Short mmCIF file of C-alpha atoms in Angstrom, two decimals:
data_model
loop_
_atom_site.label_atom_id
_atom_site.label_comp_id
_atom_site.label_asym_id
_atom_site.label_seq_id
_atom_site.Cartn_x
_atom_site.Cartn_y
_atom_site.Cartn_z
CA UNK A 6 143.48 -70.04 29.69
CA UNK A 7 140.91 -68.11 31.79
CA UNK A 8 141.82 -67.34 35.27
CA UNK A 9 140.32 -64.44 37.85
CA UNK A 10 142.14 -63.21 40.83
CA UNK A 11 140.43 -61.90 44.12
CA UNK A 12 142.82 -60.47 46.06
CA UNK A 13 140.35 -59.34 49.32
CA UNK A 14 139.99 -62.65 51.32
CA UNK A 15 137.91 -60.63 53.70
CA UNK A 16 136.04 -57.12 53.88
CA UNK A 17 134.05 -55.17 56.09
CA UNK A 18 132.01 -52.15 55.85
CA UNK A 19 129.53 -50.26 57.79
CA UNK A 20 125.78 -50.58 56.93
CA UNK A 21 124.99 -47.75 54.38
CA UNK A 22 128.32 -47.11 53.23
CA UNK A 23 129.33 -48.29 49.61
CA UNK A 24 131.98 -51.03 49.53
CA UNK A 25 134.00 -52.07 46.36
CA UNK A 26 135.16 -55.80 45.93
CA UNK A 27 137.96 -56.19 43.37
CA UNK A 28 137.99 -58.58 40.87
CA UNK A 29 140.97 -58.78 37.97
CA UNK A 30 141.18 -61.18 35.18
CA UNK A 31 142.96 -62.73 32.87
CA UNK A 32 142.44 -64.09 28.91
CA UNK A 33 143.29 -64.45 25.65
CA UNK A 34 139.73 -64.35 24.05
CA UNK A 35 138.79 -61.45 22.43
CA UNK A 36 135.61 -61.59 23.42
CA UNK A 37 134.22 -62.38 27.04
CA UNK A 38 131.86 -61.67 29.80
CA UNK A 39 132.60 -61.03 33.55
CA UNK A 40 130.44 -61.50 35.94
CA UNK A 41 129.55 -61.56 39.58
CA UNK A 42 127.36 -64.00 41.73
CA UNK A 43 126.46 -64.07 45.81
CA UNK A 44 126.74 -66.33 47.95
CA UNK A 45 125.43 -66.18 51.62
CA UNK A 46 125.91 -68.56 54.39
CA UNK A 47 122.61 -70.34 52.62
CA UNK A 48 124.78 -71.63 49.75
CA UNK A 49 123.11 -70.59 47.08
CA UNK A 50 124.56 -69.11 44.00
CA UNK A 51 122.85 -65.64 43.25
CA UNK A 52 123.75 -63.81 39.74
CA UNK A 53 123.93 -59.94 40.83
CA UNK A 54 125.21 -58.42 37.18
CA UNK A 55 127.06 -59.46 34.11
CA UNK A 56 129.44 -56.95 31.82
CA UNK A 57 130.91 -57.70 28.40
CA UNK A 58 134.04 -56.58 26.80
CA UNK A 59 132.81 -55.10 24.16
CA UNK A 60 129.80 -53.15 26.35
CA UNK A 61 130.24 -49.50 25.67
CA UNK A 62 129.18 -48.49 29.48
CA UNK A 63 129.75 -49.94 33.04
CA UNK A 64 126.87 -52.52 34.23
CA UNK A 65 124.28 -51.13 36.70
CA UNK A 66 121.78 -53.13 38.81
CA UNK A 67 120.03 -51.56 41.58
CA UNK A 68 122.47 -51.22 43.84
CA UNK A 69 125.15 -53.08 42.17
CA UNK A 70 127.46 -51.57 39.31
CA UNK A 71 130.37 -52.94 37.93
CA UNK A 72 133.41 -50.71 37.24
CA UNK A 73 135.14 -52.06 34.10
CA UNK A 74 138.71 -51.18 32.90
CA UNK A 75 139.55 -53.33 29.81
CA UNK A 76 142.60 -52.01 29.72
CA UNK A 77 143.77 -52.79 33.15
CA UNK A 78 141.81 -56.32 33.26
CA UNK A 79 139.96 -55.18 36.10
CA UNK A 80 135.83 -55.58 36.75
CA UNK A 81 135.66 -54.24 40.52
CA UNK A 82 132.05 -54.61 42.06
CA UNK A 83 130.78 -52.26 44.04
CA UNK A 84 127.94 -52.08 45.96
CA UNK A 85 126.14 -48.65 47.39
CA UNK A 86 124.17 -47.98 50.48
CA UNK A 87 125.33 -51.37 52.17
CA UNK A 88 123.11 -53.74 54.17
CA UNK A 89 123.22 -56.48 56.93
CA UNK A 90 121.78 -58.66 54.43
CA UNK A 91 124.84 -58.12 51.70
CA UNK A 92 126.91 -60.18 54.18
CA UNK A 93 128.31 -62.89 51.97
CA UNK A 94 130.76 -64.38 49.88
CA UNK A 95 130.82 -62.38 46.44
CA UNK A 96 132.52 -64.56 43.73
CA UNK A 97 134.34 -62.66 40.52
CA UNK A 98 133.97 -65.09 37.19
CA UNK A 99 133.84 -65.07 33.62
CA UNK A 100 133.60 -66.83 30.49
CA UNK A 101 134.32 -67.04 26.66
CA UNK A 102 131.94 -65.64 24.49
CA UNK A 103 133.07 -66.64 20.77
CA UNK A 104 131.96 -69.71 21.35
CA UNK A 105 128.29 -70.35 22.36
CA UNK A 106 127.48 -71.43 25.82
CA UNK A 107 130.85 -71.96 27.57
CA UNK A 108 131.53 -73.08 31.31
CA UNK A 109 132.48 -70.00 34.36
CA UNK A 110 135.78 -69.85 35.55
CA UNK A 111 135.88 -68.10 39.11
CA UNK A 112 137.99 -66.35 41.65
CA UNK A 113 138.50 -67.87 44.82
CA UNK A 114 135.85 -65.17 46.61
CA UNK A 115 135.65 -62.09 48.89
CA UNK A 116 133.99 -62.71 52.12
CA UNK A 117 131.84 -58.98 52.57
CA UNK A 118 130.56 -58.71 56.05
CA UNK A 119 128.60 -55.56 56.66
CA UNK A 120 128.88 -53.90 60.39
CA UNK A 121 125.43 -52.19 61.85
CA UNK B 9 114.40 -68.87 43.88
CA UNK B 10 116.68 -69.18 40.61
CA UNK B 11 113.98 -71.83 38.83
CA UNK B 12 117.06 -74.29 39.08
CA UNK B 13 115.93 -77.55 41.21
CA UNK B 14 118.85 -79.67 42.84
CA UNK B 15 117.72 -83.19 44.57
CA UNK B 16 118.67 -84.08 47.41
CA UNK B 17 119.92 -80.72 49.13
CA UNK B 18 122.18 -83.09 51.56
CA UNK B 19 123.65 -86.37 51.09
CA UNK B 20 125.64 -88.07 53.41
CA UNK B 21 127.48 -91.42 53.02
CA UNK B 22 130.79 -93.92 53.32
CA UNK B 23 133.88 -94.57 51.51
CA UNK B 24 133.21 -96.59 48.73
CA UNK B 25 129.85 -95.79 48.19
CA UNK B 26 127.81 -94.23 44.53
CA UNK B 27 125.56 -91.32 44.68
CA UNK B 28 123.45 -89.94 41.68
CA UNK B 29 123.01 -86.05 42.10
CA UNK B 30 120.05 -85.00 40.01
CA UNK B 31 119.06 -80.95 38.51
CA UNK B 32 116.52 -79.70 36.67
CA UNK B 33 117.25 -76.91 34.73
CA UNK B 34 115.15 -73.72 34.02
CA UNK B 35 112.17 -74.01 31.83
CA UNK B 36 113.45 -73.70 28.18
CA UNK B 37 117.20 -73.96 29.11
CA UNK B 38 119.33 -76.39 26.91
CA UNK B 39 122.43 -76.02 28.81
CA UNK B 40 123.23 -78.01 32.10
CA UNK B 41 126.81 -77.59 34.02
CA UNK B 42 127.99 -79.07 37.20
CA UNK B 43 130.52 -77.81 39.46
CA UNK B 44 131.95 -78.52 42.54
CA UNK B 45 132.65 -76.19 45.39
CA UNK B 46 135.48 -77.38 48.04
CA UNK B 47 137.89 -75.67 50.46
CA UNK B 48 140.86 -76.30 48.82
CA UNK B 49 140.10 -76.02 44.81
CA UNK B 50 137.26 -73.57 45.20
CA UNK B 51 134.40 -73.30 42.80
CA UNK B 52 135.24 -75.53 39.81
CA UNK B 53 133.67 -76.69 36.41
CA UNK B 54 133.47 -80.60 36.19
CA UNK B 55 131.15 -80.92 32.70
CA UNK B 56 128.71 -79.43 30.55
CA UNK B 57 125.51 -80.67 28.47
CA UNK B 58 123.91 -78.93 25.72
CA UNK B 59 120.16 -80.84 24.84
CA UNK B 60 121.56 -84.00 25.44
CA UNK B 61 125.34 -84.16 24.64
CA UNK B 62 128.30 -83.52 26.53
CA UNK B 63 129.74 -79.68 25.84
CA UNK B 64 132.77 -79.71 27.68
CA UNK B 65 134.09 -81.47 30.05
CA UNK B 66 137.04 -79.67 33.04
CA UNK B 67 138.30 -81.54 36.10
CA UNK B 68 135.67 -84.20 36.32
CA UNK B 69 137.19 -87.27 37.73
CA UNK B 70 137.11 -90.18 35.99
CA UNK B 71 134.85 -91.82 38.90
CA UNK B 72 132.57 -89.07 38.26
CA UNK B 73 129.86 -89.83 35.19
CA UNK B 74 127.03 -87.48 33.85
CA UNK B 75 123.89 -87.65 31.78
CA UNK B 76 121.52 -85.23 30.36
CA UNK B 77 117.92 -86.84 29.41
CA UNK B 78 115.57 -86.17 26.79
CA UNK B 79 113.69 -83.98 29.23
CA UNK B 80 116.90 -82.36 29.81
CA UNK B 81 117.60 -82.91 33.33
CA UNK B 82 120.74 -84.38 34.01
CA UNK B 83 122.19 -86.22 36.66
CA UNK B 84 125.71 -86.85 38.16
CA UNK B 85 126.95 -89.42 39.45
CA UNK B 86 129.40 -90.14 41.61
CA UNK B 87 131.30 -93.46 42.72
CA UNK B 88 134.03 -94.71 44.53
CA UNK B 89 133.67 -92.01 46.76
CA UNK B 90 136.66 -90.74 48.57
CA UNK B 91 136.55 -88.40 51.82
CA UNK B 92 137.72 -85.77 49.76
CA UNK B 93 134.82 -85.52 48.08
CA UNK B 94 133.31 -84.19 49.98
CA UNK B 95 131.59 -80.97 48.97
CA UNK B 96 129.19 -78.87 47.86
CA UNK B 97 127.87 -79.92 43.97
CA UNK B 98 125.77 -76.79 41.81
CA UNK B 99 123.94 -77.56 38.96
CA UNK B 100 123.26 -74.16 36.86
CA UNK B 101 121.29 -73.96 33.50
CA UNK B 102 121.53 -71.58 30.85
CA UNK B 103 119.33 -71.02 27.76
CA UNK B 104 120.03 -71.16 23.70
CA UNK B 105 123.97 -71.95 23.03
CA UNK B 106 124.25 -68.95 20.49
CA UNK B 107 122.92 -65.98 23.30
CA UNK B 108 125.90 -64.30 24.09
CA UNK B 109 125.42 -63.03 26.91
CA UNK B 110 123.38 -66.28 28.07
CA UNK B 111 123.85 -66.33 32.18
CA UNK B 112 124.43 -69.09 34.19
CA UNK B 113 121.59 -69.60 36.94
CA UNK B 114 122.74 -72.03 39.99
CA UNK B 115 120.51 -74.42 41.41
CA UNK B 116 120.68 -74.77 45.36
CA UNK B 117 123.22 -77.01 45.28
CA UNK B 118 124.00 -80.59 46.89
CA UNK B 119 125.76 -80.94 49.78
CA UNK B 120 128.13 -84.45 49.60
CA UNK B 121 129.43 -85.47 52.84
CA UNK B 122 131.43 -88.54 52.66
CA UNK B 123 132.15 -90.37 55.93
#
């Protein structure tokens, strides 16, 4: 079985300043994807960035990279240059990959709230 | 705006009562999932449709049904209801079942308030 842990129930961190929101996982499938999702006090769900296991190099997006250790089951999300508007809840998740379309299992959630 | 569409974005109603959630998924996507968000369990997977059939299915309750139509949109439905719950109910679509690295778009959700 899948399962994520999210250890930071809460953050904070000053506008501008990076901030990194830990994520580690656990699974038995050899192959998988991690990703992370946003979600502010709107409720949406927002996909940020995605990394595979078997992806060579960490995932960038904007201002959004994912550090990835495989071998410490770890896919930490960190965020550069923080702004009011990256207040939120940032949710950790992942899925099997060998086979086809397969459901998200997620962490229980960091709540980032970014100070001006 | 994710191209997911949720109907209705709030529902409220009693104890006893049956609700029908309904999504739309992304142009082109085959793949609908529902979960549910709560306080207590978090963000979990209730079932999965892939062009019409049932995927997978995770802690759906047995009150809870789903449907995916020819068009593909699927709806959920919901009896019985209990105050627990209560929450809020994504929708998110993905696209061919053999795209590895497919992602999940979430619809707005539905938020279920049961009085």
């Amino acid at each position: 079985a899948q399962k994520i842990t999210q250890t930071q129930p809460g953050m904070f961190v000053q506008e501008k300043e990076a901030v990194t929101l830990d994520c580690t996982y656990d699974t038995s499938d050899p192959s998988y994807g991690l990703f992370w999702y946003k979600q502010p006090s709107s409720g949406e769900m927002i996909f940020l960035i995605y990394q595979g296991s078997y992806d060579q190099q960490n995932a960038t997006e904007g201002r959004y990279s994912l550090n990835f250790q495989k071998a410490r089951k770890s896919a930490n999300l960190v965020i550069s240059a923080s702004q009011l508007g990256d207040s939120a809840m940032y949710f950790c998740a992942m899925r099997d990959l060998s086979s086809g379309n397969t459901p998200l299992v997620f962490g229980k959630g960091t709540r980032l709230s970014v100070i001006a | 705006d994710s191209g997911v569409t949720q109907t209705p974005k709030h529902l409220i109603t009693a104890t006893g009562q049956r609700v029908t959630l309904r999504c739309s998924p992304r142009s082109g996507d085959l793949s609908v999932y529902w979960y549910q968000q709560s306080l207590d369990q978090g963000l979990q997977f209730l079932i999965q449709y892939y062009n019409g059939e049932e995927r997978a299915k995770g802690n759906i309750l047995e009150r809870f049904s789903a449907q995916q139509f020819p068009d593909l949109h699927s709806e959920l439905n919901l009896s019985s209801l209990e105050l627990g719950d209560s929450a809020l109910y994504f929708c998110a679509s993905s696209g061919a079942a053999q795209a590895y690295t497919d992602t999940q778009y979430f619809g707005p959700g539905t938020r279920l308030t049961v009085l």
